[in-house]
Amino acid sequence: MLALDEASGRVAGFVHAGFAANAAQSALDYSRGTICGLMVHPDFRRREIGTALVRRAEDYLRSKGANSVVAGGGLEQNGFYAGIYGGLDPSGFCTSAAAWPQFFQKCGYAPCDEVLILRRDLIRSKDPVNAKLLRHRRHLNLVITDRPTNESWWWFVRYGHLDSLRFELHEKANGNVVASGQIIGMDLFIPKWGVRSVGIREIFVPESQRRHGYAQALLLEICRRLKGESVELVEAHVLPADQPVLDLFNSAKFDVTGRLLTFRRSL
């Protein structure tokens, strides 16, 4: 929805409302509304335009059957703007961009989820070195494929237009997969950031293979390969409560560089 200034014909702002996916990520869940994007031009701020846009978005979502709305969507719940806003995943509103908590509190929303942005500078950082990692490099092979494997409809909605690769660590002795992950190209951010960047997601280690350092070995191998392809920045999004994943990325020299916030309201 657009807000137009009648006097000048200029666009004063816009709001984009949509819906989250169902649990199987096979279709939309019309009971769960999202405000995917919201913007008001600086020349038109402090005129209640943003509040009016939010109310119009709520009216639309309610008319389609939504009983709640999450502004910002949340981790992997925003169906739009992947590769355009928020880095790897448009998981919420950037805390450094505007006073979002105050604005949405005024609109009747309560804080919902927070998503941490983790990044690693591949040019300035150095890989950790230990005996376990050296042993893994001798006994594991890295396999890379550009074919999506068993991805959901929701994945194709969000990432199907972007370059992606799947990385797997295989045991040389028997070919068993001990760790896997996916990267998403973020070249659309080059004009703004000035560097090539890639997002890492879905790091997975089978239950029987955990606590052997395979996830760290995979992360470091991915970073090593990306650096060889002139990628300078690698990013991941993690929930603050997911301490094991935070510890994993910290061990691979990733730092928290920002936060994305979401806000919830019942309709």
PDB file of N, CA and C in Angstrom, residues 163-255:
ATOM      1  N   ASP A 163      21.493 -16.941  -6.063  1.00  0.00           N
ATOM      2  CA  ASP A 163      22.455 -18.034  -6.212  1.00  0.00           C
ATOM      3  C   ASP A 163      22.589 -18.777  -4.885  1.00  0.00           C
ATOM      4  N   SER A 164      22.678 -20.091  -4.953  1.00  0.00           N
ATOM      5  CA  SER A 164      22.850 -20.881  -3.738  1.00  0.00           C
ATOM      6  C   SER A 164      23.725 -22.090  -4.026  1.00  0.00           C
ATOM      7  N   LEU A 165      24.424 -22.544  -3.007  1.00  0.00           N
ATOM      8  CA  LEU A 165      25.244 -23.753  -3.088  1.00  0.00           C
ATOM      9  C   LEU A 165      25.059 -24.548  -1.801  1.00  0.00           C
ATOM     10  N   ARG A 166      25.152 -25.865  -1.921  1.00  0.00           N
ATOM     11  CA  ARG A 166      25.098 -26.742  -0.761  1.00  0.00           C
ATOM     12  C   ARG A 166      26.483 -27.348  -0.542  1.00  0.00           C
ATOM     13  N   PHE A 167      26.948 -27.312   0.703  1.00  0.00           N
ATOM     14  CA  PHE A 167      28.248 -27.860   1.079  1.00  0.00           C
ATOM     15  C   PHE A 167      28.030 -29.060   2.004  1.00  0.00           C
ATOM     16  N   GLU A 168      28.774 -30.129   1.757  1.00  0.00           N
ATOM     17  CA  GLU A 168      28.701 -31.314   2.615  1.00  0.00           C
ATOM     18  C   GLU A 168      30.104 -31.817   2.920  1.00  0.00           C
ATOM     19  N   LEU A 169      30.314 -32.217   4.166  1.00  0.00           N
ATOM     20  CA  LEU A 169      31.548 -32.901   4.547  1.00  0.00           C
ATOM     21  C   LEU A 169      31.281 -34.401   4.560  1.00  0.00           C
ATOM     22  N   HIS A 170      32.066 -35.145   3.772  1.00  0.00           N
ATOM     23  CA  HIS A 170      31.928 -36.599   3.679  1.00  0.00           C
ATOM     24  C   HIS A 170      33.165 -37.273   4.268  1.00  0.00           C
ATOM     25  N   GLU A 171      32.943 -38.362   4.982  1.00  0.00           N
ATOM     26  CA  GLU A 171      34.071 -39.171   5.438  1.00  0.00           C
ATOM     27  C   GLU A 171      34.705 -39.863   4.240  1.00  0.00           C
ATOM     28  N   LYS A 172      36.017 -39.775   4.115  1.00  0.00           N
ATOM     29  CA  LYS A 172      36.703 -40.401   2.989  1.00  0.00           C
ATOM     30  C   LYS A 172      36.558 -41.917   3.018  1.00  0.00           C
ATOM     31  N   ALA A 173      36.495 -42.490   4.207  1.00  0.00           N
ATOM     32  CA  ALA A 173      36.490 -43.946   4.324  1.00  0.00           C
ATOM     33  C   ALA A 173      35.199 -44.580   3.820  1.00  0.00           C
ATOM     34  N   ASN A 174      34.060 -43.959   4.101  1.00  0.00           N
ATOM     35  CA  ASN A 174      32.781 -44.597   3.759  1.00  0.00           C
ATOM     36  C   ASN A 174      31.784 -43.678   3.051  1.00  0.00           C
ATOM     37  N   GLY A 175      32.118 -42.417   2.873  1.00  0.00           N
ATOM     38  CA  GLY A 175      31.234 -41.488   2.171  1.00  0.00           C
ATOM     39  C   GLY A 175      30.095 -40.932   2.996  1.00  0.00           C
ATOM     40  N   ASN A 176      30.048 -41.256   4.286  1.00  0.00           N
ATOM     41  CA  ASN A 176      28.976 -40.742   5.141  1.00  0.00           C
ATOM     42  C   ASN A 176      29.051 -39.222   5.258  1.00  0.00           C
ATOM     43  N   VAL A 177      27.880 -38.575   5.234  1.00  0.00           N
ATOM     44  CA  VAL A 177      27.815 -37.121   5.411  1.00  0.00           C
ATOM     45  C   VAL A 177      27.820 -36.815   6.909  1.00  0.00           C
ATOM     46  N   VAL A 178      28.805 -36.043   7.357  1.00  0.00           N
ATOM     47  CA  VAL A 178      28.917 -35.724   8.782  1.00  0.00           C
ATOM     48  C   VAL A 178      28.488 -34.292   9.088  1.00  0.00           C
ATOM     49  N   ALA A 179      28.370 -33.450   8.069  1.00  0.00           N
ATOM     50  CA  ALA A 179      27.916 -32.070   8.275  1.00  0.00           C
ATOM     51  C   ALA A 179      27.505 -31.487   6.930  1.00  0.00           C
ATOM     52  N   SER A 180      26.516 -30.596   6.958  1.00  0.00           N
ATOM     53  CA  SER A 180      26.067 -29.954   5.724  1.00  0.00           C
ATOM     54  C   SER A 180      25.635 -28.524   6.018  1.00  0.00           C
ATOM     55  N   GLY A 181      25.610 -27.719   4.990  1.00  0.00           N
ATOM     56  CA  GLY A 181      25.188 -26.328   5.129  1.00  0.00           C
ATOM     57  C   GLY A 181      24.907 -25.733   3.770  1.00  0.00           C
ATOM     58  N   GLN A 182      24.376 -24.548   3.772  1.00  0.00           N
ATOM     59  CA  GLN A 182      23.976 -23.888   2.528  1.00  0.00           C
ATOM     60  C   GLN A 182      24.463 -22.450   2.537  1.00  0.00           C
ATOM     61  N   ILE A 183      24.864 -21.956   1.363  1.00  0.00           N
ATOM     62  CA  ILE A 183      25.194 -20.542   1.243  1.00  0.00           C
ATOM     63  C   ILE A 183      24.243 -19.888   0.246  1.00  0.00           C
ATOM     64  N   ILE A 184      23.949 -18.625   0.497  1.00  0.00           N
ATOM     65  CA  ILE A 184      23.080 -17.830  -0.362  1.00  0.00           C
ATOM     66  C   ILE A 184      23.861 -16.604  -0.818  1.00  0.00           C
ATOM     67  N   GLY A 185      23.898 -16.369  -2.124  1.00  0.00           N
ATOM     68  CA  GLY A 185      24.602 -15.208  -2.644  1.00  0.00           C
ATOM     69  C   GLY A 185      23.907 -13.909  -2.268  1.00  0.00           C
ATOM     70  N   MET A 186      24.696 -12.893  -1.919  1.00  0.00           N
ATOM     71  CA  MET A 186      24.162 -11.594  -1.516  1.00  0.00           C
ATOM     72  C   MET A 186      24.757 -10.477  -2.370  1.00  0.00           C
ATOM     73  N   ASP A 187      24.942 -10.754  -3.667  1.00  0.00           N
ATOM     74  CA  ASP A 187      25.559  -9.765  -4.553  1.00  0.00           C
ATOM     75  C   ASP A 187      24.719  -8.507  -4.716  1.00  0.00           C
ATOM     76  N   LEU A 188      23.419  -8.578  -4.414  1.00  0.00           N
ATOM     77  CA  LEU A 188      22.573  -7.390  -4.526  1.00  0.00           C
ATOM     78  C   LEU A 188      22.978  -6.299  -3.538  1.00  0.00           C
ATOM     79  N   PHE A 189      23.764  -6.667  -2.516  1.00  0.00           N
ATOM     80  CA  PHE A 189      24.216  -5.676  -1.541  1.00  0.00           C
ATOM     81  C   PHE A 189      25.545  -5.024  -1.925  1.00  0.00           C
ATOM     82  N   ILE A 190      26.177  -5.465  -3.005  1.00  0.00           N
ATOM     83  CA  ILE A 190      27.476  -4.912  -3.391  1.00  0.00           C
ATOM     84  C   ILE A 190      27.434  -3.396  -3.573  1.00  0.00           C
ATOM     85  N   PRO A 191      26.439  -2.825  -4.272  1.00  0.00           N
ATOM     86  CA  PRO A 191      26.433  -1.364  -4.438  1.00  0.00           C
ATOM     87  C   PRO A 191      26.420  -0.600  -3.113  1.00  0.00           C
ATOM     88  N   LYS A 192      25.791  -1.166  -2.075  1.00  0.00           N
ATOM     89  CA  LYS A 192      25.705  -0.478  -0.787  1.00  0.00           C
ATOM     90  C   LYS A 192      26.890  -0.794   0.107  1.00  0.00           C
ATOM     91  N   TRP A 193      27.287  -2.064   0.174  1.00  0.00           N
ATOM     92  CA  TRP A 193      28.347  -2.471   1.084  1.00  0.00           C
ATOM     93  C   TRP A 193      29.738  -2.348   0.476  1.00  0.00           C
ATOM     94  N   GLY A 194      29.827  -2.417  -0.839  1.00  0.00           N
ATOM     95  CA  GLY A 194      31.117  -2.286  -1.502  1.00  0.00           C
ATOM     96  C   GLY A 194      31.971  -3.533  -1.471  1.00  0.00           C
ATOM     97  N   VAL A 195      31.422  -4.661  -1.013  1.00  0.00           N
ATOM     98  CA  VAL A 195      32.178  -5.916  -0.963  1.00  0.00           C
ATOM     99  C   VAL A 195      31.264  -7.066  -1.370  1.00  0.00           C
ATOM    100  N   ARG A 196      31.871  -8.159  -1.830  1.00  0.00           N
ATOM    101  CA  ARG A 196      31.100  -9.373  -2.100  1.00  0.00           C
ATOM    102  C   ARG A 196      30.794 -10.059  -0.777  1.00  0.00           C
ATOM    103  N   SER A 197      29.549 -10.459  -0.609  1.00  0.00           N
ATOM    104  CA  SER A 197      29.135 -11.084   0.641  1.00  0.00           C
ATOM    105  C   SER A 197      28.278 -12.310   0.357  1.00  0.00           C
ATOM    106  N   VAL A 198      28.272 -13.221   1.313  1.00  0.00           N
ATOM    107  CA  VAL A 198      27.527 -14.477   1.200  1.00  0.00           C
ATOM    108  C   VAL A 198      26.913 -14.791   2.559  1.00  0.00           C
ATOM    109  N   GLY A 199      25.713 -15.354   2.553  1.00  0.00           N
ATOM    110  CA  GLY A 199      25.072 -15.780   3.781  1.00  0.00           C
ATOM    111  C   GLY A 199      25.173 -17.283   3.966  1.00  0.00           C
ATOM    112  N   ILE A 200      25.349 -17.717   5.205  1.00  0.00           N
ATOM    113  CA  ILE A 200      25.408 -19.143   5.548  1.00  0.00           C
ATOM    114  C   ILE A 200      24.186 -19.495   6.382  1.00  0.00           C
ATOM    115  N   ARG A 201      23.533 -20.601   6.040  1.00  0.00           N
ATOM    116  CA  ARG A 201      22.343 -21.029   6.774  1.00  0.00           C
ATOM    117  C   ARG A 201      22.254 -22.553   6.789  1.00  0.00           C
ATOM    118  N   GLU A 202      21.378 -23.051   7.654  1.00  0.00           N
ATOM    119  CA  GLU A 202      21.062 -24.484   7.737  1.00  0.00           C
ATOM    120  C   GLU A 202      22.296 -25.365   7.960  1.00  0.00           C
ATOM    121  N   ILE A 203      23.160 -24.962   8.870  1.00  0.00           N
ATOM    122  CA  ILE A 203      24.250 -25.853   9.268  1.00  0.00           C
ATOM    123  C   ILE A 203      23.644 -27.024  10.047  1.00  0.00           C
ATOM    124  N   PHE A 204      23.935 -28.235   9.597  1.00  0.00           N
ATOM    125  CA  PHE A 204      23.317 -29.413  10.213  1.00  0.00           C
ATOM    126  C   PHE A 204      24.338 -30.534  10.346  1.00  0.00           C
ATOM    127  N   VAL A 205      24.317 -31.172  11.517  1.00  0.00           N
ATOM    128  CA  VAL A 205      25.150 -32.347  11.781  1.00  0.00           C
ATOM    129  C   VAL A 205      24.230 -33.460  12.276  1.00  0.00           C
ATOM    130  N   PRO A 206      24.256 -34.655  11.661  1.00  0.00           N
ATOM    131  CA  PRO A 206      23.423 -35.764  12.140  1.00  0.00           C
ATOM    132  C   PRO A 206      23.673 -36.047  13.617  1.00  0.00           C
ATOM    133  N   GLU A 207      22.628 -36.480  14.303  1.00  0.00           N
ATOM    134  CA  GLU A 207      22.721 -36.709  15.744  1.00  0.00           C
ATOM    135  C   GLU A 207      23.903 -37.601  16.111  1.00  0.00           C
ATOM    136  N   SER A 208      24.133 -38.645  15.330  1.00  0.00           N
ATOM    137  CA  SER A 208      25.200 -39.602  15.651  1.00  0.00           C
ATOM    138  C   SER A 208      26.597 -39.041  15.429  1.00  0.00           C
ATOM    139  N   GLN A 209      26.693 -37.889  14.749  1.00  0.00           N
ATOM    140  CA  GLN A 209      28.001 -37.324  14.420  1.00  0.00           C
ATOM    141  C   GLN A 209      28.325 -36.068  15.227  1.00  0.00           C
ATOM    142  N   ARG A 210      27.498 -35.736  16.184  1.00  0.00           N
ATOM    143  CA  ARG A 210      27.703 -34.490  16.914  1.00  0.00           C
ATOM    144  C   ARG A 210      28.786 -34.611  17.984  1.00  0.00           C
ATOM    145  N   ARG A 211      29.271 -33.441  18.417  1.00  0.00           N
ATOM    146  CA  ARG A 211      30.309 -33.315  19.444  1.00  0.00           C
ATOM    147  C   ARG A 211      31.673 -33.816  18.962  1.00  0.00           C
ATOM    148  N   HIS A 212      31.877 -33.759  17.652  1.00  0.00           N
ATOM    149  CA  HIS A 212      33.185 -34.110  17.098  1.00  0.00           C
ATOM    150  C   HIS A 212      33.851 -32.930  16.388  1.00  0.00           C
ATOM    151  N   GLY A 213      33.215 -31.767  16.412  1.00  0.00           N
ATOM    152  CA  GLY A 213      33.801 -30.600  15.767  1.00  0.00           C
ATOM    153  C   GLY A 213      33.553 -30.518  14.276  1.00  0.00           C
ATOM    154  N   TYR A 214      32.616 -31.327  13.757  1.00  0.00           N
ATOM    155  CA  TYR A 214      32.372 -31.328  12.309  1.00  0.00           C
ATOM    156  C   TYR A 214      31.720 -30.019  11.832  1.00  0.00           C
ATOM    157  N   ALA A 215      30.832 -29.456  12.644  1.00  0.00           N
ATOM    158  CA  ALA A 215      30.179 -28.209  12.234  1.00  0.00           C
ATOM    159  C   ALA A 215      31.198 -27.083  12.106  1.00  0.00           C
ATOM    160  N   GLN A 216      32.108 -26.989  13.066  1.00  0.00           N
ATOM    161  CA  GLN A 216      33.155 -25.971  12.978  1.00  0.00           C
ATOM    162  C   GLN A 216      34.044 -26.208  11.768  1.00  0.00           C
ATOM    163  N   ALA A 217      34.397 -27.465  11.531  1.00  0.00           N
ATOM    164  CA  ALA A 217      35.235 -27.791  10.373  1.00  0.00           C
ATOM    165  C   ALA A 217      34.543 -27.387   9.074  1.00  0.00           C
ATOM    166  N   LEU A 218      33.229 -27.628   8.989  1.00  0.00           N
ATOM    167  CA  LEU A 218      32.486 -27.250   7.787  1.00  0.00           C
ATOM    168  C   LEU A 218      32.457 -25.734   7.614  1.00  0.00           C
ATOM    169  N   LEU A 219      32.147 -25.007   8.681  1.00  0.00           N
ATOM    170  CA  LEU A 219      32.103 -23.549   8.601  1.00  0.00           C
ATOM    171  C   LEU A 219      33.430 -22.977   8.122  1.00  0.00           C
ATOM    172  N   LEU A 220      34.518 -23.457   8.688  1.00  0.00           N
ATOM    173  CA  LEU A 220      35.834 -22.940   8.320  1.00  0.00           C
ATOM    174  C   LEU A 220      36.188 -23.299   6.884  1.00  0.00           C
ATOM    175  N   GLU A 221      35.798 -24.485   6.443  1.00  0.00           N
ATOM    176  CA  GLU A 221      36.084 -24.884   5.066  1.00  0.00           C
ATOM    177  C   GLU A 221      35.267 -24.041   4.087  1.00  0.00           C
ATOM    178  N   ILE A 222      34.009 -23.758   4.430  1.00  0.00           N
ATOM    179  CA  ILE A 222      33.194 -22.884   3.582  1.00  0.00           C
ATOM    180  C   ILE A 222      33.840 -21.506   3.480  1.00  0.00           C
ATOM    181  N   CYS A 223      34.252 -20.955   4.611  1.00  0.00           N
ATOM    182  CA  CYS A 223      34.887 -19.630   4.605  1.00  0.00           C
ATOM    183  C   CYS A 223      36.170 -19.637   3.786  1.00  0.00           C
ATOM    184  N   ARG A 224      36.926 -20.715   3.886  1.00  0.00           N
ATOM    185  CA  ARG A 224      38.184 -20.813   3.128  1.00  0.00           C
ATOM    186  C   ARG A 224      37.904 -20.822   1.626  1.00  0.00           C
ATOM    187  N   ARG A 225      36.905 -21.585   1.213  1.00  0.00           N
ATOM    188  CA  ARG A 225      36.560 -21.641  -0.211  1.00  0.00           C
ATOM    189  C   ARG A 225      36.029 -20.296  -0.702  1.00  0.00           C
ATOM    190  N   LEU A 226      35.200 -19.640   0.101  1.00  0.00           N
ATOM    191  CA  LEU A 226      34.636 -18.357  -0.302  1.00  0.00           C
ATOM    192  C   LEU A 226      35.715 -17.287  -0.419  1.00  0.00           C
ATOM    193  N   LYS A 227      36.661 -17.309   0.485  1.00  0.00           N
ATOM    194  CA  LYS A 227      37.762 -16.345   0.407  1.00  0.00           C
ATOM    195  C   LYS A 227      38.536 -16.516  -0.889  1.00  0.00           C
ATOM    196  N   GLY A 228      38.705 -17.759  -1.319  1.00  0.00           N
ATOM    197  CA  GLY A 228      39.381 -18.026  -2.585  1.00  0.00           C
ATOM    198  C   GLY A 228      38.601 -17.549  -3.793  1.00  0.00           C
ATOM    199  N   GLU A 229      37.291 -17.297  -3.608  1.00  0.00           N
ATOM    200  CA  GLU A 229      36.435 -16.774  -4.678  1.00  0.00           C
ATOM    201  C   GLU A 229      36.213 -15.267  -4.544  1.00  0.00           C
ATOM    202  N   SER A 230      37.083 -14.606  -3.785  1.00  0.00           N
ATOM    203  CA  SER A 230      37.058 -13.143  -3.603  1.00  0.00           C
ATOM    204  C   SER A 230      35.856 -12.646  -2.811  1.00  0.00           C
ATOM    205  N   VAL A 231      35.242 -13.515  -2.019  1.00  0.00           N
ATOM    206  CA  VAL A 231      34.197 -13.082  -1.090  1.00  0.00           C
ATOM    207  C   VAL A 231      34.878 -12.516   0.152  1.00  0.00           C
ATOM    208  N   GLU A 232      34.434 -11.355   0.599  1.00  0.00           N
ATOM    209  CA  GLU A 232      35.080 -10.692   1.727  1.00  0.00           C
ATOM    210  C   GLU A 232      34.283 -10.775   3.024  1.00  0.00           C
ATOM    211  N   LEU A 233      32.970 -10.945   2.924  1.00  0.00           N
ATOM    212  CA  LEU A 233      32.128 -10.912   4.114  1.00  0.00           C
ATOM    213  C   LEU A 233      31.166 -12.089   4.119  1.00  0.00           C
ATOM    214  N   VAL A 234      31.055 -12.768   5.262  1.00  0.00           N
ATOM    215  CA  VAL A 234      30.129 -13.889   5.428  1.00  0.00           C
ATOM    216  C   VAL A 234      29.197 -13.562   6.589  1.00  0.00           C
ATOM    217  N   GLU A 235      27.913 -13.878   6.410  1.00  0.00           N
ATOM    218  CA  GLU A 235      26.903 -13.489   7.399  1.00  0.00           C
ATOM    219  C   GLU A 235      26.013 -14.666   7.763  1.00  0.00           C
ATOM    220  N   ALA A 236      25.534 -14.668   8.992  1.00  0.00           N
ATOM    221  CA  ALA A 236      24.549 -15.653   9.450  1.00  0.00           C
ATOM    222  C   ALA A 236      23.583 -14.961  10.395  1.00  0.00           C
ATOM    223  N   HIS A 237      22.365 -15.485  10.518  1.00  0.00           N
ATOM    224  CA  HIS A 237      21.364 -14.966  11.446  1.00  0.00           C
ATOM    225  C   HIS A 237      21.043 -16.047  12.469  1.00  0.00           C
ATOM    226  N   VAL A 238      21.050 -15.666  13.750  1.00  0.00           N
ATOM    227  CA  VAL A 238      20.874 -16.638  14.833  1.00  0.00           C
ATOM    228  C   VAL A 238      19.983 -16.035  15.913  1.00  0.00           C
ATOM    229  N   LEU A 239      19.125 -16.851  16.503  1.00  0.00           N
ATOM    230  CA  LEU A 239      18.323 -16.413  17.637  1.00  0.00           C
ATOM    231  C   LEU A 239      19.198 -16.334  18.887  1.00  0.00           C
ATOM    232  N   PRO A 240      19.046 -15.311  19.730  1.00  0.00           N
ATOM    233  CA  PRO A 240      19.887 -15.169  20.922  1.00  0.00           C
ATOM    234  C   PRO A 240      19.812 -16.361  21.868  1.00  0.00           C
ATOM    235  N   ALA A 241      18.673 -17.051  21.909  1.00  0.00           N
ATOM    236  CA  ALA A 241      18.510 -18.180  22.824  1.00  0.00           C
ATOM    237  C   ALA A 241      19.201 -19.445  22.334  1.00  0.00           C
ATOM    238  N   ASP A 242      19.641 -19.454  21.085  1.00  0.00           N
ATOM    239  CA  ASP A 242      20.266 -20.652  20.512  1.00  0.00           C
ATOM    240  C   ASP A 242      21.764 -20.635  20.811  1.00  0.00           C
ATOM    241  N   GLN A 243      22.108 -20.873  22.071  1.00  0.00           N
ATOM    242  CA  GLN A 243      23.495 -20.741  22.515  1.00  0.00           C
ATOM    243  C   GLN A 243      24.455 -21.692  21.814  1.00  0.00           C
ATOM    244  N   PRO A 244      24.100 -22.962  21.571  1.00  0.00           N
ATOM    245  CA  PRO A 244      25.043 -23.831  20.855  1.00  0.00           C
ATOM    246  C   PRO A 244      25.424 -23.297  19.477  1.00  0.00           C
ATOM    247  N   VAL A 245      24.454 -22.721  18.757  1.00  0.00           N
ATOM    248  CA  VAL A 245      24.759 -22.172  17.435  1.00  0.00           C
ATOM    249  C   VAL A 245      25.604 -20.912  17.565  1.00  0.00           C
ATOM    250  N   LEU A 246      25.314 -20.083  18.563  1.00  0.00           N
ATOM    251  CA  LEU A 246      26.138 -18.896  18.797  1.00  0.00           C
ATOM    252  C   LEU A 246      27.574 -19.292  19.119  1.00  0.00           C
ATOM    253  N   ASP A 247      27.742 -20.320  19.948  1.00  0.00           N
ATOM    254  CA  ASP A 247      29.086 -20.793  20.286  1.00  0.00           C
ATOM    255  C   ASP A 247      29.809 -21.314  19.050  1.00  0.00           C
ATOM    256  N   LEU A 248      29.069 -21.990  18.167  1.00  0.00           N
ATOM    257  CA  LEU A 248      29.665 -22.514  16.940  1.00  0.00           C
ATOM    258  C   LEU A 248      30.217 -21.381  16.085  1.00  0.00           C
ATOM    259  N   PHE A 249      29.400 -20.366  15.825  1.00  0.00           N
ATOM    260  CA  PHE A 249      29.861 -19.269  14.974  1.00  0.00           C
ATOM    261  C   PHE A 249      30.961 -18.459  15.650  1.00  0.00           C
ATOM    262  N   ASN A 250      30.901 -18.342  16.965  1.00  0.00           N
ATOM    263  CA  ASN A 250      31.974 -17.660  17.681  1.00  0.00           C
ATOM    264  C   ASN A 250      33.291 -18.404  17.524  1.00  0.00           C
ATOM    265  N   SER A 251      33.232 -19.734  17.534  1.00  0.00           N
ATOM    266  CA  SER A 251      34.452 -20.533  17.372  1.00  0.00           C
ATOM    267  C   SER A 251      35.034 -20.412  15.975  1.00  0.00           C
ATOM    268  N   ALA A 252      34.195 -19.992  15.015  1.00  0.00           N
ATOM    269  CA  ALA A 252      34.651 -19.804  13.637  1.00  0.00           C
ATOM    270  C   ALA A 252      34.949 -18.338  13.332  1.00  0.00           C
ATOM    271  N   LYS A 253      35.104 -17.528  14.408  1.00  0.00           N
ATOM    272  CA  LYS A 253      35.534 -16.125  14.285  1.00  0.00           C
ATOM    273  C   LYS A 253      34.449 -15.193  13.753  1.00  0.00           C
ATOM    274  N   PHE A 254      33.182 -15.516  13.998  1.00  0.00           N
ATOM    275  CA  PHE A 254      32.084 -14.610  13.659  1.00  0.00           C
ATOM    276  C   PHE A 254      31.805 -13.695  14.851  1.00  0.00           C
ATOM    277  N   ASP A 255      31.426 -12.451  14.567  1.00  0.00           N
ATOM    278  CA  ASP A 255      31.084 -11.478  15.604  1.00  0.00           C
ATOM    279  C   ASP A 255      29.656 -10.974  15.406  1.00  0.00           C
TER     280      ASP A 255
END
